[in-house]
Amino acid sequence: MLIASGEVLTHKKYGEHFHSLTLVAPRIGEQVAPGQFVNVSCDGNRSFILRRPFSVYRVHKRGGWAATIEIVFDIRGPGTKHLAELRAHSTVKLLGPCGQGFKLPAARSHCLLIGGGIGAAPLFFLADELRNEGHRVDVIMGARSIHRLLNAIDVRRLASVSRITTEDGSMGQQGVVTDVIDDMVERCSSDIVYACGPHPMLAAVAQMCNERALPLQVAVEELMACGYGVCMTCVIPVLTGSSRSGSEERVYARVCTEGPVFDGATVCWFESEGRVTPEWAEPSSSGSPSRTGADAPQAELAPPGN
Amino acid sequence: MASLAAELGPVALRTPVLLASGTFGAGREGAQFVELSQLGGIIVKSMTASPWKGKPTPRMCETPSGMLNAIGIQNKGVDFFLAEDLPWLRRQDATVFASIAGNSVGEFVKVADKLRTGGRGIAAVELNISCPNLEDQSNMFAHSAESTAAVTSAAVRALPRIPVFAKLSPNVTSLVEIAGAALGAGAAGLSLINTVFGMAIDVEDRVPRLAGTIGGLSGPAIRPVAVRAVHEVHRAFPEAPIIGQGGIASASDALELILAGATAVAVGTANFINPRVALEITQGIEAYMERHGVASVGELVGAVKLAS
Ligand SMILES: Cc1cc2nc3c(=O)[nH]c(=O)nc-3n(C[C@H](O)[C@H](O)[C@H](O)COP(=O)(O)OP(=O)(O)OC[C@H]3O[C@@H](n4cnc5c(N)ncnc54)[C@H](O)[C@@H]3O)c2cc1C
Ligand SMILES: Cc1cc2nc3c(=O)[nH]c(=O)nc-3n(C[C@H](O)[C@H](O)[C@H](O)COP(=O)(O)O)c2cc1C
Ligand code: FES
């Protein structure tokens, strides 16, 4: 992971809503793998202080020239608003590459990539890498409407077979991505699924893959303060150990460090919505799982801060 | 040459700049950016007698010039610290402050006992007493002079050779009274301040932004509160060594706390934005000292000029 500054090479837009910044970031560009992210400092206003995480959407490793990375985003709040105002030659501070990327298949595989809205960003870089390594890439891309689809033209170019779904039917098939998964898996003989997008979509995709015994890798998002593993704000409940040996337990894993890419079968999708008090614990050093017992206080007994 | 060495009561520090508890883990993740031996020290994430799972998400929320957090002290417990983190920290030649948390005096003592017997090389202990005390209707230890004295004296007794710093909460009516209670109970010094309690609401969904509802506010937003707290306590107890913390993001922020009466400072939330910030702050303090002809950083402690 590096602390670097990135000069804006270009700022462009994909469709009505999505902004794209191509940043000159040679060392990060050389190291980054699909699914990893960069934590971008949105300086210039001291009233919001934290960095913002963005998936790397594309990398251009030009021979002899400095590598660039591209991020895409829509405007949600002050951080993305600030980034959307940047023009060529502005610089941003970057921390990256952060987190664990997607695992590429060892043997030649048929890969089904499923993306929702702007969350689909890391799939483009992934598709490039998968194709470079000789894998087949098929894509399902979904969004609320045509305006929320990320670069549908490129999807067609990248994929052997592609399917688009929109909830309002403004492009492709009316509906959601899970409506077409079975059809695509059969048609493309998919061996493995890669997904990223909004949490409810990922939960639904994970359930389908589970039922069909399809391996799934997901990239998830969670609120992050540091992006490099020190603050413990970004966690998601996951299963570790094995159910067969009885060592399985649910732990809070850091999305920024152990993720953002997880094995879809290990993520506890519904408990992670956050408003329920989960009853699991961190693994103890001795290896003996420490469930909520006499000495593990309920979450409410922990201090409000810290 | 300006000397950055600081005498924090019985603890000799290479520089006055520490890393605040819970904002740099046990140093491993950040070690790729900064050599821990170049800093004054690291106050590790608070540890408990057995592992704590932490709270559900969302655990954080950004607020103007700061953030709220409600992590729930997710940590792997004192045994893990002693087996894995401490040996590693010692290999880095880091000055280590161990931070203890718990829900009863007994839990604090359990951790302290283990640190006494297995914690060779620990420079000092910080008590995170901004924790609910189950033996006192779930009030925070740090919110009552009696609870503060009880937990501090128990920890001091359990740790005869390791200096104990009580980390106080600003969410109280009389900070000076509680500081006095901690010092009276044998604390070698004080850490000021822990986070300021706060809350944020998502008005569209009409729900709290944190799963824990109430959280701890940190970052530049709380710096004036920290400066005031250090000033008040230093005026009342000029001999007590103070680790000033709260909202430090630059050398001048750190100097504010030192001038208010802190012998050392700890950098927290700013680490999240720049993992090298503590080192940059140290360099900034050194530059300030050279600019102002200050030979030793100790000369600056409490040196604010007050209109009398
Ligand atoms: C690993 C990862 C990859 C991401 N990749 C992309 C991407 O490629 N394109 C894109 O548009 N967005 C992406 N996001 C979401 C992006 O980080 C948020 O949209 C952005 O932080 C919003 O900042 P803001 O100031 O505009 O909004 P605000 O909502 O005002 O932000 C307030 C705070 O909440 C945090 N926050 C808000 N939404 C999210 C979120 N979904 N995830 C994490 N933190 C959030 C912000 O970082 C900030 O600290 C990603 C998030 C993660 C965790
Ligand atoms: C995410 C987070 C986790 C924290 N965890 C702890 C902790 O475990 N123990 C503790 O004593 N203080 C903890 N703190 C408080 C900090 O150590 C520090 O006292 C406080 O944040 C004020 O300093 P700052 O404004 O520089 O962050 C935590 C703060 C944050 C933001
Ligand atoms: S964002 Fe800080 S630990 Fe993940």
XYZ file of C-alpha atoms and ligand atoms in Angstrom:
702
model
C 0.000 0.000 0.000
C 1.324 3.412 -0.916
C 0.700 7.018 -0.036
C 0.819 8.834 -3.335
C -0.568 11.820 -5.092
C -2.472 11.436 -8.316
C -2.701 14.099 -10.974
C -5.999 14.279 -12.794
C -5.345 13.459 -16.430
C -8.948 13.603 -17.551
C -12.352 14.128 -16.042
C -15.188 12.825 -18.139
C -18.722 11.646 -17.703
C -20.394 8.344 -18.460
C -23.989 9.172 -19.212
C -25.869 11.704 -17.196
C -24.816 10.729 -13.689
C -21.418 9.142 -13.543
C -18.165 11.002 -13.303
C -14.824 9.481 -14.146
C -11.388 10.642 -13.062
C -8.295 9.226 -14.689
C -5.378 9.741 -12.350
C -1.671 9.468 -13.045
C -0.592 7.093 -10.302
C 2.311 5.038 -11.609
C 3.135 2.880 -8.623
C -0.432 2.220 -7.546
C -1.355 1.511 -11.159
C 1.385 -1.093 -11.418
C 0.410 -2.870 -8.224
C -3.364 -2.744 -8.166
C -5.445 -5.865 -8.820
C -9.131 -6.023 -9.742
C -11.411 -5.553 -6.741
C -8.915 -3.479 -4.790
C -9.697 0.139 -4.048
C -7.999 3.461 -3.451
C -8.794 5.753 -0.542
C -9.012 9.268 -1.901
C -8.475 12.375 0.168
C -11.035 15.019 -0.729
C -9.027 17.920 0.681
C -9.938 21.492 0.098
C -12.582 21.614 2.781
C -11.709 21.040 6.394
C -15.312 20.448 7.410
C -15.190 16.894 6.120
C -12.012 15.132 6.834
C -12.067 11.455 5.955
C -10.855 9.868 2.772
C -13.380 8.274 0.414
C -12.933 4.730 -0.898
C -13.338 4.050 -4.627
C -12.871 0.864 -6.568
C -10.395 0.981 -9.374
C -12.548 0.915 -12.491
C -9.780 0.600 -15.029
C -6.016 0.626 -15.178
C -3.944 1.707 -18.131
C -0.415 0.412 -17.828
C 1.094 2.061 -20.843
C 4.485 0.747 -21.832
C 7.091 3.345 -20.970
C 4.473 5.825 -19.747
C 3.224 6.321 -16.256
C 0.336 4.049 -15.395
C -3.036 5.633 -14.790
C -5.986 4.451 -12.767
C -9.573 5.403 -13.422
C -12.301 5.735 -10.809
C -15.998 6.279 -11.515
C -18.567 7.653 -9.111
C -21.868 9.394 -8.790
C -22.387 12.427 -6.594
C -23.689 11.418 -3.187
C -22.355 13.985 -0.739
C -19.596 16.540 -0.182
C -16.717 14.190 -1.004
C -17.954 13.098 -4.399
C -19.140 16.656 -5.098
C -15.599 17.891 -4.521
C -14.144 15.183 -6.759
C -16.653 16.018 -9.487
C -15.320 19.586 -9.515
C -11.725 18.520 -10.205
C -10.283 19.169 -13.646
C -7.112 18.156 -15.454
C -3.900 18.922 -13.524
C -5.582 19.042 -10.115
C -4.083 16.520 -7.755
C -5.630 14.263 -5.154
C -3.944 12.332 -2.390
C -4.290 8.595 -2.682
C -3.791 5.655 -0.389
C -3.694 2.345 -2.190
C -4.016 -0.209 -3.463
C -6.147 -1.215 -0.474
C -7.751 -4.517 0.444
C -7.935 -7.942 -1.136
C -8.946 -8.195 -4.786
C -10.834 -10.905 -6.647
C -9.214 -14.313 -6.901
C -8.863 -15.303 -10.538
C -9.655 -18.922 -11.438
C -6.676 -21.270 -11.623
C -7.996 -23.206 -14.605
C -9.614 -21.757 -17.692
C -13.183 -20.893 -16.676
C -16.442 -19.415 -17.760
C -16.912 -16.417 -15.516
C -20.230 -14.714 -14.971
C -19.883 -11.122 -13.786
C -22.930 -9.525 -12.173
C -23.018 -5.821 -11.417
C -25.574 -3.365 -10.117
C -25.494 0.369 -10.790
C -22.309 2.287 -10.000
C -21.316 -0.630 -7.769
C -20.395 -2.521 -10.914
C -17.240 -0.393 -11.256
C -14.618 -3.026 -10.324
C -16.078 -5.564 -12.779
C -14.643 -3.729 -15.771
C -11.060 -4.043 -14.540
C -11.815 -7.634 -13.556
C -13.219 -8.430 -17.003
C -10.078 -7.034 -18.653
C -7.840 -9.196 -16.467
C -9.943 -12.327 -16.863
C -9.890 -11.981 -20.619
C -6.156 -11.358 -20.626
C -5.729 -14.631 -18.784
C -7.848 -16.484 -21.311
C -11.073 -16.896 -19.361
C -14.502 -16.471 -20.861
C -16.413 -13.462 -19.524
C -20.195 -13.073 -19.522
C -21.925 -10.157 -17.881
C -25.259 -9.309 -16.293
C -25.601 -5.626 -15.565
C -28.590 -4.188 -13.759
C -29.781 -0.792 -12.563
C -32.909 1.159 -11.696
C -32.974 2.782 -15.116
C -30.869 3.337 -18.198
C -29.344 6.417 -16.530
C -27.954 4.318 -13.699
C -26.265 1.749 -15.915
C -22.515 2.040 -15.955
C -21.079 2.088 -19.471
C -23.472 -0.353 -21.121
C -21.636 -0.017 -24.427
C -18.454 -1.400 -22.930
C -20.333 -4.240 -21.315
C -21.305 -5.500 -24.741
C -17.731 -5.250 -25.932
C -16.265 -7.043 -22.938
C -18.617 -9.961 -22.689
C -19.160 -13.020 -24.814
C -22.800 -12.849 -23.779
C -24.246 -9.866 -21.954
C -27.627 -9.142 -20.438
C -28.955 -5.876 -19.158
C -31.844 -5.463 -16.756
C -33.493 -2.237 -15.625
C -36.222 -1.970 -13.045
C -38.209 0.480 -15.187
C -37.548 -1.335 -18.449
C -35.798 1.696 -19.985
C -33.082 -0.603 -21.328
C -32.721 -4.364 -21.690
C -35.092 -6.628 -19.873
C -37.412 -5.128 -17.260
C -36.575 -6.568 -13.860
C -33.553 -7.276 -11.685
C -30.339 -9.207 -12.249
C -31.470 -12.287 -10.349
C -34.326 -12.759 -12.868
C -31.826 -13.720 -15.555
C -29.131 -15.558 -13.586
C -30.467 -19.076 -14.213
C -30.863 -18.421 -17.896
C -27.342 -16.997 -18.199
C -25.680 -19.725 -16.139
C -27.219 -22.340 -18.370
C -26.522 -20.558 -21.610
C -22.921 -19.708 -20.752
C -22.098 -22.840 -18.698
C -20.804 -20.550 -15.980
C -18.313 -22.039 -13.517
C -17.884 -19.079 -11.214
C -19.728 -15.873 -10.403
C -18.268 -12.464 -9.495
C -20.656 -9.854 -8.158
C -20.664 -6.331 -6.852
C -23.370 -3.782 -6.326
C -25.869 -2.810 -3.652
C -26.084 -4.994 -0.586
C -29.617 -6.394 -1.179
C -28.634 -7.391 -4.713
C -25.530 -9.168 -3.431
C -27.560 -10.960 -0.780
C -29.999 -12.225 -3.409
C -27.205 -13.286 -5.770
C -25.441 -15.061 -2.908
C -28.559 -16.996 -2.026
C -29.010 -18.150 -5.617
C -25.361 -19.153 -5.990
C -25.509 -21.021 -2.713
C -28.557 -22.998 -3.795
C -26.929 -23.827 -7.128
C -23.522 -24.625 -5.579
C -21.859 -21.990 -7.756
C -18.696 -20.440 -6.330
C -19.192 -16.717 -5.778
C -16.894 -13.832 -5.027
C -18.429 -10.562 -3.951
C -17.034 -7.093 -3.396
C -18.913 -5.378 -0.567
C -19.026 -1.812 0.743
C -19.150 -0.548 4.305
C -18.549 2.842 5.897
C -14.813 3.301 6.336
C -12.751 5.704 8.367
C -9.167 4.593 7.671
C -9.096 2.095 4.800
C -5.944 0.350 6.080
C -7.136 -1.748 8.966
C -6.651 0.271 12.144
C -10.038 1.726 13.124
C -12.421 -1.294 13.082
C -15.316 0.732 11.671
C -15.733 -1.141 8.381
C -16.648 -4.621 9.541
C -19.045 -7.203 8.134
C -20.038 -10.466 9.824
C -18.535 -13.512 8.118
C -18.241 -17.215 8.885
C -14.777 -18.606 9.477
C -13.601 -22.119 10.208
C -15.485 -25.131 8.906
C -18.969 -26.286 9.762
C -17.874 -29.904 9.370
C -15.256 -29.733 12.088
C -17.571 -27.673 14.272
C -15.064 -24.831 14.389
C -17.318 -22.494 12.407
C -18.006 -19.143 13.986
C -19.156 -15.721 12.993
C -16.645 -12.919 13.309
C -16.542 -9.286 12.308
C -14.036 -9.016 9.468
C -12.677 -5.702 8.203
C -13.966 -4.863 4.731
C -10.911 -2.662 4.074
C -8.353 -5.334 4.933
C -9.848 -8.827 4.813
C -12.181 -7.568 2.040
C -13.650 -5.853 0.121
C -13.777 -9.129 -1.815
C -15.135 -12.067 0.155
C -16.201 -15.603 -0.659
C -19.948 -15.069 -1.092
C -20.791 -18.193 0.892
C -19.077 -16.882 4.028
C -20.834 -13.519 4.326
C -23.726 -13.314 6.816
C -25.924 -11.188 4.599
C -28.931 -10.482 6.696
C -27.324 -10.096 10.076
C -25.020 -7.531 8.544
C -27.873 -5.076 8.015
C -26.683 -3.773 11.313
C -29.718 -2.989 13.398
C -29.880 -6.355 15.113
C -27.531 -7.279 17.891
C -25.495 -10.208 16.694
C -24.439 -12.851 19.161
C -21.041 -13.726 17.771
C -17.556 -12.937 18.864
C -14.066 -12.441 17.512
C -12.022 -15.622 17.442
C -9.936 -15.878 20.555
C -6.202 -16.364 20.323
C -6.328 -19.787 21.880
C -8.594 -20.922 19.060
C -11.427 -21.703 21.417
C -14.409 -19.797 20.131
C -15.627 -17.297 22.655
C -19.360 -17.033 22.195
C -21.429 -14.617 24.140
C -20.859 -16.156 27.490
C -20.492 -15.035 31.027
C -17.475 -12.909 30.192
C -18.394 -11.522 26.789
C -20.609 -8.535 27.402
C -23.484 -7.629 25.150
C -22.787 -4.916 22.645
C -24.783 -2.400 24.692
C -22.350 -2.745 27.551
C -19.492 -1.507 25.462
C -18.846 2.225 25.665
C -20.680 4.579 23.285
C -17.382 5.680 21.736
C -14.236 3.579 21.066
C 19.609 21.140 18.289
C 16.170 21.161 19.798
C 15.579 18.186 22.068
C 12.292 16.390 21.593
C 12.845 13.985 24.478
C 9.982 14.252 26.943
C 9.763 13.198 30.582
C 6.211 12.034 31.040
C 6.451 11.588 34.778
C 8.338 8.312 35.234
C 8.186 7.489 31.510
C 10.996 8.709 29.260
C 9.806 9.343 25.717
C 11.924 9.856 22.611
C 9.441 12.433 21.379
C 6.254 13.848 22.852
C 4.079 12.453 20.038
C 2.185 9.217 20.654
C -0.469 7.331 18.718
C -3.873 7.328 20.442
C -5.600 4.125 21.491
C -7.889 2.551 18.919
C -6.550 4.612 16.059
C -3.467 2.608 15.073
C -4.366 -0.918 16.197
C -1.245 -2.532 17.607
C 0.871 -0.860 14.962
C 1.186 -3.631 12.395
C -0.968 -2.157 9.629
C 0.622 1.269 9.892
C 4.204 0.070 10.198
C 4.565 0.102 6.427
C 4.179 3.893 6.571
C 5.991 4.916 9.726
C 8.699 3.428 11.909
C 7.218 3.155 15.370
C 10.651 3.696 16.933
C 10.657 7.244 15.535
C 7.582 8.157 17.537
C 7.127 8.827 21.219
C 5.146 5.636 21.477
C 1.983 3.771 20.649
C -1.032 3.430 22.915
C -2.493 0.212 21.569
C -6.195 -0.486 21.040
C -7.892 -1.077 24.393
C -7.760 -4.713 25.448
C -10.161 -6.642 27.632
C -9.872 -9.776 29.770
C -11.486 -11.897 27.042
C -12.110 -10.991 23.383
C -14.890 -8.489 22.684
C -16.913 -8.838 19.518
C -17.762 -5.177 19.070
C -20.992 -3.558 17.947
C -22.967 -4.044 14.752
C -22.551 -1.637 11.844
C -22.868 1.193 11.017
C -20.070 1.895 13.440
C -19.093 5.297 12.182
C -20.499 8.433 10.738
C -18.671 11.488 9.509
C -19.707 14.795 11.097
C -18.481 18.365 10.572
C -14.703 18.316 11.125
C -14.892 14.991 12.863
C -16.523 11.625 13.139
C -18.665 9.620 15.495
C -17.699 6.063 16.297
C -19.308 3.218 18.174
C -16.971 0.276 17.705
C -17.612 -1.481 20.989
C -13.889 -2.071 21.652
C -13.620 -4.981 19.249
C -10.366 -6.594 20.357
C -8.817 -10.019 20.656
C -8.179 -9.843 24.371
C -5.113 -9.470 26.571
C -3.806 -12.989 25.874
C -3.585 -12.278 22.182
C -1.866 -8.965 22.891
C 0.767 -10.634 25.045
C 1.334 -13.560 22.705
C 1.307 -11.773 19.353
C 1.335 -8.004 19.510
C 3.762 -7.228 22.313
C 6.658 -9.365 21.009
C 6.203 -7.769 17.594
C 6.082 -4.252 19.059
C 9.242 -4.901 21.025
C 11.009 -6.015 17.868
C 10.058 -2.650 16.346
C 11.660 -0.963 19.368
C 8.365 0.836 20.013
C 7.526 2.463 23.340
C 4.357 0.613 24.270
C 1.418 1.881 26.282
C -1.098 -0.889 26.973
C -4.700 0.304 27.212
C -7.095 -1.604 29.449
C -10.902 -1.629 29.230
C -13.556 -3.541 31.153
C -16.978 -3.433 32.698
C -15.980 -3.942 36.327
C -13.016 -3.287 38.591
C -12.412 -7.040 38.537
C -12.121 -7.082 34.753
C -9.570 -4.257 34.795
C -7.569 -6.087 37.454
C -7.669 -9.334 35.464
C -5.993 -7.600 32.526
C -3.582 -5.716 34.800
C -2.516 -8.972 36.469
C -1.722 -10.511 33.113
C 0.222 -7.439 32.018
C 2.213 -7.530 35.259
C 3.232 -11.135 34.829
C 3.495 -11.340 31.031
C 3.997 -7.777 29.873
C 7.750 -7.357 29.939
C 8.729 -4.209 28.085
C 5.493 -2.275 28.527
C 6.345 1.362 29.268
C 3.025 2.331 30.797
C -0.639 1.454 31.051
C -3.579 3.650 30.108
C -6.946 2.925 31.691
C -9.838 3.427 29.290
C -12.382 4.206 31.966
C -14.935 5.606 29.531
C -16.570 2.207 29.873
C -19.890 1.385 31.518
C -19.383 0.128 35.058
C -21.809 -2.723 35.574
C -21.447 -2.528 39.312
C -22.709 1.052 39.264
C -25.994 0.998 37.294
C -24.031 1.065 34.043
C -22.599 4.519 34.661
C -19.218 5.119 33.086
C -16.297 4.751 35.479
C -14.954 8.073 34.268
C -18.203 9.830 35.127
C -17.852 9.421 38.858
C -14.980 10.334 41.144
C -15.561 7.254 43.333
C -15.577 4.777 40.436
C -12.544 6.472 38.921
C -10.673 6.208 42.212
C -11.746 2.595 42.733
C -10.650 1.331 39.342
C -7.457 3.403 39.341
C -6.271 2.290 42.756
C -7.034 -1.358 41.941
C -5.019 -1.124 38.725
C -2.159 0.704 40.449
C -2.011 -2.016 43.105
C -1.955 -4.719 40.437
C 0.827 -2.934 38.535
C 3.420 -1.876 41.093
C 6.158 -1.422 38.492
C 4.238 -0.002 35.544
C 3.065 3.633 35.604
C -0.707 3.905 35.194
C -2.394 6.753 33.330
C -6.129 7.285 33.767
C -7.849 8.362 30.545
C -10.647 10.699 31.454
C -13.870 11.490 29.697
C -14.821 15.094 28.920
C -18.503 14.226 29.370
C -18.570 15.262 33.032
C -19.529 18.245 35.142
C -16.302 18.544 37.082
C -13.280 17.203 35.287
C -10.906 18.590 37.906
C -12.633 16.642 40.677
C -12.322 13.379 38.737
C -8.721 14.130 37.768
C -8.012 14.648 41.459
C -9.640 11.332 42.292
C -7.468 9.493 39.757
C -4.267 11.153 40.984
C -5.259 10.573 44.600
C -5.711 6.892 43.782
C -2.124 6.661 42.592
C -2.280 7.382 38.856
C 1.117 8.421 37.535
C -0.611 10.798 35.169
C -3.689 11.519 33.100
C -4.812 11.175 29.510
C -7.121 13.938 28.356
C -9.517 13.550 26.573
C -11.423 10.549 25.364
C -14.174 11.107 22.781
C -17.096 13.465 23.368
C -20.444 11.691 23.333
C -22.600 12.574 20.375
C -25.374 11.378 18.111
C -26.453 11.881 14.520
C -29.791 11.128 12.862
C -30.588 10.271 9.270
C -33.572 12.553 8.735
C -34.842 10.771 5.623
C -35.114 7.404 7.340
C -35.518 8.895 10.847
C -33.025 6.479 12.368
C -29.778 7.045 14.246
C -26.772 6.962 11.948
C -24.925 4.604 14.287
C -26.170 1.146 15.167
C -25.094 1.965 18.716
C -27.231 5.173 18.596
C -24.778 7.202 20.689
C -21.127 7.377 19.742
C -17.875 9.124 20.499
C -17.014 12.300 18.621
C -13.369 12.711 17.621
C -11.301 14.759 15.222
C -10.654 18.517 14.857
C -14.196 19.298 16.053
C -13.249 18.389 19.636
C -9.839 20.041 19.832
C -11.028 23.145 21.719
C -12.678 20.871 24.270
C -9.390 19.019 24.717
C -7.367 22.219 25.028
C -9.751 23.506 27.682
C -9.686 20.195 29.572
C -5.884 20.039 29.615
C -5.671 23.690 30.640
C -8.100 23.256 33.551
C -6.504 20.105 34.865
C -2.959 21.403 34.443
C -3.846 24.561 36.388
C -5.299 22.453 39.188
C -2.493 19.855 39.230
C 0.607 21.452 37.704
C 2.839 18.516 38.658
C 0.678 15.823 37.044
C 1.968 14.575 33.687
C -0.742 14.817 31.037
C -1.072 13.085 27.684
C -3.119 15.583 25.682
C -5.331 14.225 22.952
C -8.381 15.231 20.975
C -8.460 16.599 17.465
C -4.740 16.870 16.808
C -4.079 16.948 13.086
C -1.024 19.202 12.773
C 2.033 20.374 14.690
C 0.302 23.567 15.721
C -2.641 21.556 17.067
C -0.212 19.480 19.124
C 1.561 22.612 20.349
C -1.768 24.038 21.501
C -2.226 21.076 23.824
C 1.385 21.220 25.011
C 1.120 24.949 25.749
C -2.103 24.227 27.647
C -0.193 21.815 29.881
C 0.282 18.468 28.155
C 3.718 16.861 28.472
C 2.981 14.508 25.597
C 0.249 14.332 22.988
C -1.541 11.482 21.264
C -2.781 11.649 17.695
C -5.999 9.769 16.923
C -8.451 10.322 14.100
C -5.826 12.131 11.995
C -4.076 8.762 11.512
C -7.069 7.626 9.466
C -6.484 10.375 6.946
C -2.693 10.207 6.892
C -0.876 7.246 8.443
C 2.332 9.300 8.604
C 0.783 12.266 10.349
C 2.347 11.591 13.770
C 5.807 11.697 12.239
C 5.009 14.873 10.318
C 3.688 16.458 13.511
C 6.921 15.548 15.296
C 8.950 17.220 12.561
C 6.688 20.256 12.744
C 7.216 20.563 16.495
C 10.965 20.395 15.995
C 10.797 23.130 13.357
C 8.703 25.285 15.700
C 11.240 24.816 18.477
C 14.075 25.864 16.219
C 12.110 28.871 14.992
C 11.352 29.965 18.558
C 14.731 29.068 20.048
C 13.310 26.442 22.361
C 15.981 23.974 23.521
C 13.771 21.340 25.093
C 10.130 20.575 24.448
C 9.552 20.486 28.196
C 9.940 24.289 28.259
C 6.696 24.580 26.331
C 4.541 22.535 28.680
C 1.872 24.805 30.150
C 3.670 27.835 28.723
C 0.541 29.582 27.506
C 0.678 33.245 28.517
C -2.482 34.023 30.405
C -3.697 37.529 31.094
C -3.571 37.334 34.864
C -14.472 -0.652 -1.161
C -15.376 0.439 -1.661
C -15.385 0.751 -3.012
C -16.215 1.769 -3.484
N -16.198 2.047 -4.817
C -16.988 3.022 -5.309
C -16.966 3.345 -6.711
O -16.220 2.759 -7.497
N -17.783 4.327 -7.146
C -18.613 5.010 -6.278
O -19.343 5.907 -6.739
N -18.645 4.732 -4.980
C -17.856 3.762 -4.458
N -17.892 3.478 -3.111
C -18.746 4.298 -2.272
C -18.069 5.643 -2.030
O -17.012 5.461 -1.120
C -19.076 6.658 -1.464
O -20.004 6.947 -2.458
C -18.407 7.963 -1.074
O -17.553 7.746 0.019
C -19.432 9.007 -0.716
O -18.784 10.159 -0.202
P -19.594 11.521 -0.138
O -18.842 12.486 0.678
O -19.907 11.958 -1.507
O -20.984 11.076 0.517
P -21.498 11.086 2.010
O -22.604 10.106 2.050
O -21.789 12.473 2.464
O -20.285 10.522 2.837
C -20.236 10.611 4.231
C -19.302 9.550 4.761
O -19.830 8.264 4.507
C -18.935 7.482 3.757
N -19.702 6.706 2.758
C -20.859 7.091 2.163
N -21.311 6.105 1.356
C -20.437 5.081 1.450
C -20.364 3.786 0.877
N -21.282 3.316 0.043
N -19.319 3.018 1.198
C -18.372 3.466 2.041
N -18.387 4.665 2.612
C -19.409 5.462 2.329
C -18.000 8.474 3.119
O -16.743 7.918 2.811
C -17.912 9.530 4.162
O -17.010 9.168 5.157
C -17.070 2.478 -2.603
C -17.056 2.158 -1.248
C -16.237 1.148 -0.773
C -16.237 0.816 0.682
C -12.409 4.644 15.796
C -11.898 5.023 17.158
C -11.598 4.021 18.085
C -11.142 4.349 19.350
N -10.859 3.349 20.233
C -10.396 3.649 21.476
C -10.060 2.631 22.392
O -10.152 1.446 22.117
N -9.625 3.008 23.636
C -9.483 4.320 23.996
O -9.072 4.601 25.118
N -9.772 5.300 23.133
C -10.226 5.000 21.884
N -10.513 6.019 21.003
C -10.335 7.429 21.420
C -8.995 7.975 20.944
O -7.920 7.282 21.531
C -8.848 9.466 21.265
O -8.779 9.626 22.666
C -9.991 10.320 20.763
O -10.409 9.866 19.504
C -9.639 11.800 20.669
O -8.542 12.024 19.823
P -8.665 12.377 18.243
O -9.651 13.496 18.126
O -7.284 12.744 17.835
O -9.151 11.144 17.585
C -10.974 5.703 19.712
C -11.257 6.709 18.781
C -11.706 6.390 17.514
C -12.006 7.483 16.552
S -11.731 1.302 7.527
Fe -10.538 1.296 9.325
S -10.356 -0.822 9.757
Fe -11.361 -0.776 7.858
